[in-house]
PDB file of C-alpha atoms and ligand atoms in Angstrom:
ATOM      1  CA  UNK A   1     -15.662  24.299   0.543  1.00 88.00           C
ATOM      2  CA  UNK A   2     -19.560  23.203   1.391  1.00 88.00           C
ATOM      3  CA  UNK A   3     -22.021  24.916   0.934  1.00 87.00           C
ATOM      4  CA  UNK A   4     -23.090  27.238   3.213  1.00 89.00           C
ATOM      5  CA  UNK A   5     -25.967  25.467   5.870  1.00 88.00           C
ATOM      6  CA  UNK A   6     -27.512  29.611   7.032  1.00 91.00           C
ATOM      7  CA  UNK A   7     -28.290  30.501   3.292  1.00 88.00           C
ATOM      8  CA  UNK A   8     -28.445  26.946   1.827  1.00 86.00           C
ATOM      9  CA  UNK A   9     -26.025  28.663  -1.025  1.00 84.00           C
ATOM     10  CA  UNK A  10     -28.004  31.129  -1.863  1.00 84.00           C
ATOM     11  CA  UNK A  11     -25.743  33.975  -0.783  1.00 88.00           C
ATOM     12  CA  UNK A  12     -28.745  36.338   0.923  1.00 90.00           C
ATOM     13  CA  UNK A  13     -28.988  36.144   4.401  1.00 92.00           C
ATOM     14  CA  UNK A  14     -32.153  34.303   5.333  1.00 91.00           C
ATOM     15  CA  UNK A  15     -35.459  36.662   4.961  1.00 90.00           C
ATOM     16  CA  UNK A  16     -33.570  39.059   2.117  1.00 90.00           C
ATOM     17  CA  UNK A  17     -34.767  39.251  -1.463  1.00 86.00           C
ATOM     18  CA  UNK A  18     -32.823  37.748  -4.272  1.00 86.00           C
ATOM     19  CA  UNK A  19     -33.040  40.355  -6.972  1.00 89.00           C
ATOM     20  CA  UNK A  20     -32.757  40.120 -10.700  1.00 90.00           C
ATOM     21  CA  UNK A  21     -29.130  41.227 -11.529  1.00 90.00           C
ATOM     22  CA  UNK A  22     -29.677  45.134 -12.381  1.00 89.00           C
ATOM     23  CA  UNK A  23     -26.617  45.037 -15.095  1.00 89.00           C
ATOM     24  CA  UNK A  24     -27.322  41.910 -17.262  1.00 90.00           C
ATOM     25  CA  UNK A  25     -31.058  42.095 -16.295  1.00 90.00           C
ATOM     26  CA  UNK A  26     -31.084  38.602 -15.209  1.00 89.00           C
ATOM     27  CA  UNK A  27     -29.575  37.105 -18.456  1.00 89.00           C
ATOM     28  CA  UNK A  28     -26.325  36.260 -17.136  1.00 89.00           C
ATOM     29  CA  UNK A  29     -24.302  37.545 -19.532  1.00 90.00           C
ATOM     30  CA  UNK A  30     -23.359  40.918 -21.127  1.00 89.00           C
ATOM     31  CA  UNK A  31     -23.178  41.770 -24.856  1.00 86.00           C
ATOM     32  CA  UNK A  32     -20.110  43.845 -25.843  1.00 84.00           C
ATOM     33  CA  UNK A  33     -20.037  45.788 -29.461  1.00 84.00           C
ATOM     34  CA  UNK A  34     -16.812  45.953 -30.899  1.00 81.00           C
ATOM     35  CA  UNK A  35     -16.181  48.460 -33.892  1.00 83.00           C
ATOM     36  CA  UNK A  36     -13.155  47.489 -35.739  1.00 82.00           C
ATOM     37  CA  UNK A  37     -11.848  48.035 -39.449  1.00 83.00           C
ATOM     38  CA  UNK A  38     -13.279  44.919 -40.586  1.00 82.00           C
ATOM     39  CA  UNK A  39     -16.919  45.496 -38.656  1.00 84.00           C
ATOM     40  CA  UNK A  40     -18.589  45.170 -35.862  1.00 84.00           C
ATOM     41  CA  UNK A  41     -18.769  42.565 -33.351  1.00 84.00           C
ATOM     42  CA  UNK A  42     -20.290  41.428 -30.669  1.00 83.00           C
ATOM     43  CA  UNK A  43     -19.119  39.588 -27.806  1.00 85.00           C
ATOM     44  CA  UNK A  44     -21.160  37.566 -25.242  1.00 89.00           C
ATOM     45  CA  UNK A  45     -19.095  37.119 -22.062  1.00 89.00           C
ATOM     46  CA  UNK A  46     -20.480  36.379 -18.613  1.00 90.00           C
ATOM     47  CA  UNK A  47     -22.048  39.137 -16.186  1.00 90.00           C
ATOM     48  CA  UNK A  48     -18.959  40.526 -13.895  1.00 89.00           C
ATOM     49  CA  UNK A  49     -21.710  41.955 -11.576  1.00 87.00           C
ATOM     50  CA  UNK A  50     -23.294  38.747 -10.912  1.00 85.00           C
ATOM     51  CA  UNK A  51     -20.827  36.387 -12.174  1.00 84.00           C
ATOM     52  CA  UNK A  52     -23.093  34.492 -15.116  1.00 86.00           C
ATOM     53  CA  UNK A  53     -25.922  34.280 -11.911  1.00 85.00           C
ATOM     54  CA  UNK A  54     -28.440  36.566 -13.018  1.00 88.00           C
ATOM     55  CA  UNK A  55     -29.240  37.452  -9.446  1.00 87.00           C
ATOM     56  CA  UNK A  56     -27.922  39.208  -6.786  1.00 88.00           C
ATOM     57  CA  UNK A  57     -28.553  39.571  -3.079  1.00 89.00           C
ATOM     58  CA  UNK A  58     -29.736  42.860  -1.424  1.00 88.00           C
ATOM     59  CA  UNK A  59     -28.072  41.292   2.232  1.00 91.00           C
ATOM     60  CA  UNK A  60     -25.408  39.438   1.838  1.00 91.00           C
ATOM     61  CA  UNK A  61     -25.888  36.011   4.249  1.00 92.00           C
ATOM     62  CA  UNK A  62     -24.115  37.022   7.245  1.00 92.00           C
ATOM     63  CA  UNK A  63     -22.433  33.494   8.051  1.00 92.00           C
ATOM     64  CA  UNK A  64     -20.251  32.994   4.366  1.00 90.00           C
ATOM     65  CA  UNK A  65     -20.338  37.046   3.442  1.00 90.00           C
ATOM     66  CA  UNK A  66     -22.292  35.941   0.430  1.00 88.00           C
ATOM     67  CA  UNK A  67     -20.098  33.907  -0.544  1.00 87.00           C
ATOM     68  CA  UNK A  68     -22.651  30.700  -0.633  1.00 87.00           C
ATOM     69  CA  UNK A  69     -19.884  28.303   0.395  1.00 89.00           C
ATOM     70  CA  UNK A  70     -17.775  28.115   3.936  1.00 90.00           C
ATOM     71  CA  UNK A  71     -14.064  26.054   4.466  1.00 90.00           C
ATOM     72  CA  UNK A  72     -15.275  22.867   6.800  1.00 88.00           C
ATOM     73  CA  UNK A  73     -13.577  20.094   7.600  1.00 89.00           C
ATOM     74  CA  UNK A  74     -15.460  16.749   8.347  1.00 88.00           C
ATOM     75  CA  UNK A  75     -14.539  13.057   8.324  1.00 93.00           C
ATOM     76  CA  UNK A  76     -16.137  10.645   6.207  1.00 93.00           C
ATOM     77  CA  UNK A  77     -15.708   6.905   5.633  1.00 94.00           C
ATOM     78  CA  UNK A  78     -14.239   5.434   2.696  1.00 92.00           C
ATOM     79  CA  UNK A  79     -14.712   1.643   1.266  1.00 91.00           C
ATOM     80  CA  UNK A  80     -11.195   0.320   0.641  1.00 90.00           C
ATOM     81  CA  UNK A  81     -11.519  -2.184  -2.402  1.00 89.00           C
ATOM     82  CA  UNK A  82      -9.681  -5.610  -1.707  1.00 89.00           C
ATOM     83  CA  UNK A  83      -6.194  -5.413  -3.660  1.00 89.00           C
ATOM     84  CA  UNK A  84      -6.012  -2.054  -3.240  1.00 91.00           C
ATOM     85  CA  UNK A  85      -2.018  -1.273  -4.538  1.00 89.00           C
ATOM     86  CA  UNK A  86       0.374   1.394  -3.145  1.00 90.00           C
ATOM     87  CA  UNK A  87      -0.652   4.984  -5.294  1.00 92.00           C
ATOM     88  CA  UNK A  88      -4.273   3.878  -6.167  1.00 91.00           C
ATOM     89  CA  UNK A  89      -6.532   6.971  -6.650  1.00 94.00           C
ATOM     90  CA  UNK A  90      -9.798   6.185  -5.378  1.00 93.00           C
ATOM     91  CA  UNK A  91     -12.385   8.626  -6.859  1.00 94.00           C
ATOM     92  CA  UNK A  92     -14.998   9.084  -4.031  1.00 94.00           C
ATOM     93  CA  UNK A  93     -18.059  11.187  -6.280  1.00 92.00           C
ATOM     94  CA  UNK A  94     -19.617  14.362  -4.478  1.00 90.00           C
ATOM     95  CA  UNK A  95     -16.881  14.386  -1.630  1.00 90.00           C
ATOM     96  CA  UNK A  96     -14.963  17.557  -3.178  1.00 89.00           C
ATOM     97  CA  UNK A  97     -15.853  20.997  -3.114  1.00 89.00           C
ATOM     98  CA  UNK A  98     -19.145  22.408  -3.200  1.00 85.00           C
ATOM     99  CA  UNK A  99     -20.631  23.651  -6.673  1.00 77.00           C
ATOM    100  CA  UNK A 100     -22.460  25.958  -4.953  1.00 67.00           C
ATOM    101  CA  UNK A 101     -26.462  26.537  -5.696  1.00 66.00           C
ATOM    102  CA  UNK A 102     -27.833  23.962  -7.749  1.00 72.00           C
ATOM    103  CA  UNK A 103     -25.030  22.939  -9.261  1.00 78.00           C
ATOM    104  CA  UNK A 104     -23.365  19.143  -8.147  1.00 86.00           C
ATOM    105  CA  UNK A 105     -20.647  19.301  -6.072  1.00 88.00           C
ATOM    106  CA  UNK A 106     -16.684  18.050  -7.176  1.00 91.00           C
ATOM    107  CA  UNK A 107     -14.978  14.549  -6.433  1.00 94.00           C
ATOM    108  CA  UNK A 108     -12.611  13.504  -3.942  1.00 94.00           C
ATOM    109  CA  UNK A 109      -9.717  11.781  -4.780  1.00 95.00           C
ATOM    110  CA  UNK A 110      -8.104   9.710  -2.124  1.00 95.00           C
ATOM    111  CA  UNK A 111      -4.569   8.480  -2.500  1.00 95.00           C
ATOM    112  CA  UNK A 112      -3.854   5.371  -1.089  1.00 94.00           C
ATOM    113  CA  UNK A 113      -0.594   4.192   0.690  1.00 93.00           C
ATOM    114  CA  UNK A 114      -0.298   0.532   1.448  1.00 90.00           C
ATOM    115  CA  UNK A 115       1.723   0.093   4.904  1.00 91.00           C
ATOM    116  CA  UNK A 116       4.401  -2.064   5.448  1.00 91.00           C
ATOM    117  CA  UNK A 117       3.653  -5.250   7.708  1.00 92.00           C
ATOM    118  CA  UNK A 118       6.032  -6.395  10.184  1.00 92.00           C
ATOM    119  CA  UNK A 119       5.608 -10.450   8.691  1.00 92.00           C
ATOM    120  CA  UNK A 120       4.320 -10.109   5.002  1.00 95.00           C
ATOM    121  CA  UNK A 121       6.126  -8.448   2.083  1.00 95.00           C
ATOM    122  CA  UNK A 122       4.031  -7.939  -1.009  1.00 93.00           C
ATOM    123  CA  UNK A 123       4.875  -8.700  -5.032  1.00 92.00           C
ATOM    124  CA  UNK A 124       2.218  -8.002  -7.127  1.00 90.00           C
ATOM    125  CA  UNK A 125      -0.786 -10.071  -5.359  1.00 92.00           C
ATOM    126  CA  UNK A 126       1.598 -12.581  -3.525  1.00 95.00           C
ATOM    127  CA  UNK A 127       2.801 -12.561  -0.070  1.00 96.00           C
ATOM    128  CA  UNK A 128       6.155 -13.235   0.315  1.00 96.00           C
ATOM    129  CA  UNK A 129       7.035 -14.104   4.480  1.00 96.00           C
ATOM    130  CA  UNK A 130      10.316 -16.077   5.721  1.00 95.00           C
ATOM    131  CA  UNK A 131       9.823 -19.180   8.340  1.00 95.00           C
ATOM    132  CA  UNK A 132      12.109 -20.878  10.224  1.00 95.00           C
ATOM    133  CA  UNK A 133      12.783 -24.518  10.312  1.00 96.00           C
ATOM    134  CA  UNK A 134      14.530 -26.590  12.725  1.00 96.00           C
ATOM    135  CA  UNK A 135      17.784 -28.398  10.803  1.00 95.00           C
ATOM    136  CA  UNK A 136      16.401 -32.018  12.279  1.00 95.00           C
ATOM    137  CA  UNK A 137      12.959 -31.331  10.567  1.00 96.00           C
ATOM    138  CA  UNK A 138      14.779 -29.923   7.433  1.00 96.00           C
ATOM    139  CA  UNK A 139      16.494 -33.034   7.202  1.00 96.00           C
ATOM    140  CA  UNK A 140      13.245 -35.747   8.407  1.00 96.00           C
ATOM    141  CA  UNK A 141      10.419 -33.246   7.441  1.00 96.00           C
ATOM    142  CA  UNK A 142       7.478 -32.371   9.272  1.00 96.00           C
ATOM    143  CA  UNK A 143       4.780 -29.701   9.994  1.00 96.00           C
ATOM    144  CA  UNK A 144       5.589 -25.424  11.209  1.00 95.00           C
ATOM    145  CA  UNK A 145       2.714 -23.273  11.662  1.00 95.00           C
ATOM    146  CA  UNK A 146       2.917 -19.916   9.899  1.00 95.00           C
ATOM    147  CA  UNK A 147       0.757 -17.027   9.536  1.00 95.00           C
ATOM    148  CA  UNK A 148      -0.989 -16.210   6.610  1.00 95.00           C
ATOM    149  CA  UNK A 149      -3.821 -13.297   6.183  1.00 93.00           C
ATOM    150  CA  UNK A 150      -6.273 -15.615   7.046  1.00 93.00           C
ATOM    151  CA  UNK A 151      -4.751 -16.161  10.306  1.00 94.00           C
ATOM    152  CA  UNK A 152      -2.052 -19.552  11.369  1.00 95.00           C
ATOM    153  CA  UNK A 153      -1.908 -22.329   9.407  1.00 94.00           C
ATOM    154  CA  UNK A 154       0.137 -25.731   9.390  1.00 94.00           C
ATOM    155  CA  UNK A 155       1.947 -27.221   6.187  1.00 90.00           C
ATOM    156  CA  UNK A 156       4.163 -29.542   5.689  1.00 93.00           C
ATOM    157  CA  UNK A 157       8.248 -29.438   5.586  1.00 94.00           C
ATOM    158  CA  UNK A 158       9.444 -31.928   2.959  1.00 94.00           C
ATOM    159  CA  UNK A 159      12.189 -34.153   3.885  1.00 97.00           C
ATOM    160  CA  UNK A 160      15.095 -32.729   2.662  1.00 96.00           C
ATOM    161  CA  UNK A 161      14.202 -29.492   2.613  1.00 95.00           C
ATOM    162  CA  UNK A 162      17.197 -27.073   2.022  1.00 96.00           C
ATOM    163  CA  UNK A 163      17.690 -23.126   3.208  1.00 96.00           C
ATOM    164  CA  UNK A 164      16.315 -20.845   1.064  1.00 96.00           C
ATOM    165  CA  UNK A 165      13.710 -22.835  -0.357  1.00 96.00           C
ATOM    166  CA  UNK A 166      10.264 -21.201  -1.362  1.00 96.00           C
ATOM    167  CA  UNK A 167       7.014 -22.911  -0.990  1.00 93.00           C
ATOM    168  CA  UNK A 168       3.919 -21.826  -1.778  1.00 94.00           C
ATOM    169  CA  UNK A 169       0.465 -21.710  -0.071  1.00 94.00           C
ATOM    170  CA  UNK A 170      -2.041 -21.468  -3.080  1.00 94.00           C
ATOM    171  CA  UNK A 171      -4.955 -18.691  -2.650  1.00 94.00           C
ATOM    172  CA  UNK A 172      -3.642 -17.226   0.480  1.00 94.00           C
ATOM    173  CA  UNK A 173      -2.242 -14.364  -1.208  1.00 95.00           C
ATOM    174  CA  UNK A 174      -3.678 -10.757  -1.978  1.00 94.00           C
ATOM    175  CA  UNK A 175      -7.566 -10.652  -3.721  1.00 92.00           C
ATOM    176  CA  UNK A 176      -7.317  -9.254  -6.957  1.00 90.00           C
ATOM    177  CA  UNK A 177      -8.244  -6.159  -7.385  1.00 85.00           C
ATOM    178  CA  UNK A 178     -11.571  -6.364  -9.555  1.00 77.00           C
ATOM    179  CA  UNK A 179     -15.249  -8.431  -9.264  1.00 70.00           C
ATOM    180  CA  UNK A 180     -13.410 -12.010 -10.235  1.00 81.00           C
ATOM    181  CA  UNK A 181     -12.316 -12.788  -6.009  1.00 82.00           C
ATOM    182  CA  UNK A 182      -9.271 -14.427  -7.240  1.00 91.00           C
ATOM    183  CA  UNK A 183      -6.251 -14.387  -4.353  1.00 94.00           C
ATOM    184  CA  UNK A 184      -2.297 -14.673  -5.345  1.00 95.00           C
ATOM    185  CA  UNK A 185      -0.126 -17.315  -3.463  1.00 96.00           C
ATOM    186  CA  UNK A 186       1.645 -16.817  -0.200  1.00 97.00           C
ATOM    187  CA  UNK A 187       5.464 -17.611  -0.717  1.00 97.00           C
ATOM    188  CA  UNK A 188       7.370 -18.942   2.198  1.00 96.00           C
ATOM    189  CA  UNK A 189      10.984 -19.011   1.946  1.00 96.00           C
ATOM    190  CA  UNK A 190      12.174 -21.846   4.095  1.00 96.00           C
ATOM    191  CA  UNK A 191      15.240 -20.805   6.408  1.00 97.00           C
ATOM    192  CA  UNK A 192      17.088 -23.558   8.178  1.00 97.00           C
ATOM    193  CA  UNK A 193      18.481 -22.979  11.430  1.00 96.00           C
ATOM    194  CA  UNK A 194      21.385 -24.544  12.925  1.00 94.00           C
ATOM    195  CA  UNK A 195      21.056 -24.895  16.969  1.00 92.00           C
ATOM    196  CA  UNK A 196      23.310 -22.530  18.659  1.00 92.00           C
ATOM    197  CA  UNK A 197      23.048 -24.786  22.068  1.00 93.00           C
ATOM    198  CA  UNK A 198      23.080 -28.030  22.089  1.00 93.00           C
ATOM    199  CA  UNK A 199      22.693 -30.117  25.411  1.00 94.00           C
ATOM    200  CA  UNK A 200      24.966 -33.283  25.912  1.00 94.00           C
ATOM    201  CA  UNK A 201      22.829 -35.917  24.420  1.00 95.00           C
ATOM    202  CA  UNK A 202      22.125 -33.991  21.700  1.00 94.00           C
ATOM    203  CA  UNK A 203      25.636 -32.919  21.194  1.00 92.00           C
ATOM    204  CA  UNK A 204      26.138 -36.614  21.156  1.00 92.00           C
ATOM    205  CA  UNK A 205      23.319 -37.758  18.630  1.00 93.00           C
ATOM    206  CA  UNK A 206      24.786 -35.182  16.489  1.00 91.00           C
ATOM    207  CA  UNK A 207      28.879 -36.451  16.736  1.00 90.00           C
ATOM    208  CA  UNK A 208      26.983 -39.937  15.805  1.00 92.00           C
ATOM    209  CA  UNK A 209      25.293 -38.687  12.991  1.00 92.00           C
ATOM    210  CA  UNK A 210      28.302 -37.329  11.711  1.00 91.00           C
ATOM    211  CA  UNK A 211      29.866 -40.452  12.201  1.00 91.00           C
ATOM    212  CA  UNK A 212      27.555 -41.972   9.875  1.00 92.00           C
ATOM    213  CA  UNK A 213      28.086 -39.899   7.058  1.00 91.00           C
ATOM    214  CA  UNK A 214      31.667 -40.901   7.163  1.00 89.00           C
ATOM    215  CA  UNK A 215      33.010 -37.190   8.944  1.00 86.00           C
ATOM    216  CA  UNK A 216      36.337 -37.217  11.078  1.00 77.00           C
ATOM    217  CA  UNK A 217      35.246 -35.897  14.780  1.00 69.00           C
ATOM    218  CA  UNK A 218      33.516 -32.764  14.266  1.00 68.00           C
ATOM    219  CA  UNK A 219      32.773 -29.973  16.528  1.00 68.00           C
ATOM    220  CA  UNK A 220      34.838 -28.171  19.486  1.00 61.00           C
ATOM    221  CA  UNK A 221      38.538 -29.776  20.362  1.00 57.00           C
ATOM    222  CA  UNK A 222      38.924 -31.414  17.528  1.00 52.00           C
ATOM    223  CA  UNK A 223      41.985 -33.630  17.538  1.00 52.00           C
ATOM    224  CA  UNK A 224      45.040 -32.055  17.292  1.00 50.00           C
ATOM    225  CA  UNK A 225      45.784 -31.379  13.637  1.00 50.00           C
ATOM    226  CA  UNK A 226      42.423 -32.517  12.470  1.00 55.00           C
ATOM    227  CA  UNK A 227      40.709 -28.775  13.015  1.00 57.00           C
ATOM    228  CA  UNK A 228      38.756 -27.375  10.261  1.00 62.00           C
ATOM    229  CA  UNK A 229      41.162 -24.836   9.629  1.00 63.00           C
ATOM    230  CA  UNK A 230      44.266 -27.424   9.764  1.00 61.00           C
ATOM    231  CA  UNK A 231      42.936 -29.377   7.292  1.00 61.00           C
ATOM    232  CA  UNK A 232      42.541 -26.348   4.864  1.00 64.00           C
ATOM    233  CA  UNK A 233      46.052 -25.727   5.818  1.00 63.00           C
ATOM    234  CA  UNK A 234      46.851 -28.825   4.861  1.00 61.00           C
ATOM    235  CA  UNK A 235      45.096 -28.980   1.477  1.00 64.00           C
ATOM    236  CA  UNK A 236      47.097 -25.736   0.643  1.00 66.00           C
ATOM    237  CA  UNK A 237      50.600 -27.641   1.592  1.00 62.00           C
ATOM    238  CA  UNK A 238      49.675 -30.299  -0.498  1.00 55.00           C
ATOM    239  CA  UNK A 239      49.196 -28.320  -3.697  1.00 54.00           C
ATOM    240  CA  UNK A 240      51.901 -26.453  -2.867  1.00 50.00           C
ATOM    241  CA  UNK A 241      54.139 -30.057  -2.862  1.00 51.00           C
ATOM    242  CA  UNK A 242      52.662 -30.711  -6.284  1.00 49.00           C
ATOM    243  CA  UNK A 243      53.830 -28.231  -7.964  1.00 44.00           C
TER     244      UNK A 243
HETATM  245 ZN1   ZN B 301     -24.368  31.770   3.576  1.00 50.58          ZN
HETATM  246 ZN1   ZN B 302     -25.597  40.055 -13.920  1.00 50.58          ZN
END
């Protein structure tokens, strides 16, 4: 509820007298006597003609029925503080409903609800994101770009780098909520990813690779009898024979 722009609250329709309340006589309030076996007493309780006013109108304004206040609706812009958290109450002052003449209006109170994001999940004031790496630079290291809040950046992929590690990109989390500017950490969890195609020569740098760490021929028509799954076979048979 706002207040009303054709009577500016007021309640009379523009050009009509305001008039001293004839029932509380422009006090507001109304004095009751009470007799009762233990005295008398009075009561003070606020005017039911002109509810506490001490005025009424002769015309009532024409636009809110002298009501001083109409329903609008109206868009306004609101500051979003940095680190804002899913369920923050933001108290915008003055934005509620109208306290009609002379008196200051109510508060808003906007609820906040913090989207999901397609790349970033959030804990606390880190960002938490996944990246893939390439099994060759797992293995050699090297440099990925990935995005941050702040837009791509590069960092390096240690040698040796295993699936499921985490690195972290200091400062390129969430601000803090607060006056101190401090940002959380972005958390990368490193996912290696094994090639589903392989071309010949690379097929063939890999079979020599394996080679070097000592493994039977790996990979698609193995020998006969030398399969993955023979070999587990065979493992079984042989405890089996031991005991
Ligand atoms: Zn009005
Ligand atoms: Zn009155």
């Amino acid at each position: 509820m706002e207040r009303c722009e054709r009577c500016d609250g007021s309640k009379a329709e523009p050009g009509t007298d305001v008039v001293e309340c004839s029932t509380c006589h422009g006090e507001g309030k109304v004095h009751r006597t009470q007799r009762t076996f233990f005295g008398q007493f009075q009561q003070v309780t606020a005017c039911p003609t002109c509810q506490g006013e001490g005025q009424t109108v002769k015309s009532a304004c024409a636009q809110c029925s002298g009501r001083g206040t109409e329903r609008k609706s109206r868009k306004i812009e609101v500051q979003i503080p940095a680190g804002v958290e899913h369920g923050t109450r933001l108290l915008i002052h003055g934005e509620g409903e109208s306290g009609g003449k002379g008196a200051r209006n109510g508060d808003l109170y906007v609820h906040i609800g913090v989207e999901r994001d397609k790349i970033f999940a959030r804990r606390g004031n880190d960002v938490m994101m996944s990246a893939e790496v390439n099994m060759a630079m797992a293995a050699l290291g090297g440099i990925i770009s990935v995005e941050t809040l702040d837009g791509i950046v590069d960092f390096n992929i240690k040698a040796g780098t295993q699936s499921g590690a985490v690195t972290r990109i200091k400062g390129a989390g969430i601000t803090h909520m607060g006056a101190t500017g401090r940002r959380g950490d972005q958390l990368v969890e490193l996912k290696v990813v094994t090639p589903k195609k392989l071309d010949d020569r690379q097929a063939e740098l890999l079979h020599e690779l394996a080679e070097s760490f000592g493994l039977e021929r790996v990979g698609e028509n193995p020998k006969a009898g030398h399969g993955i799954f023979d070999r587990v076979k065979d493992a079984f048979r042989g405890e089996e024979d031991n005991s």
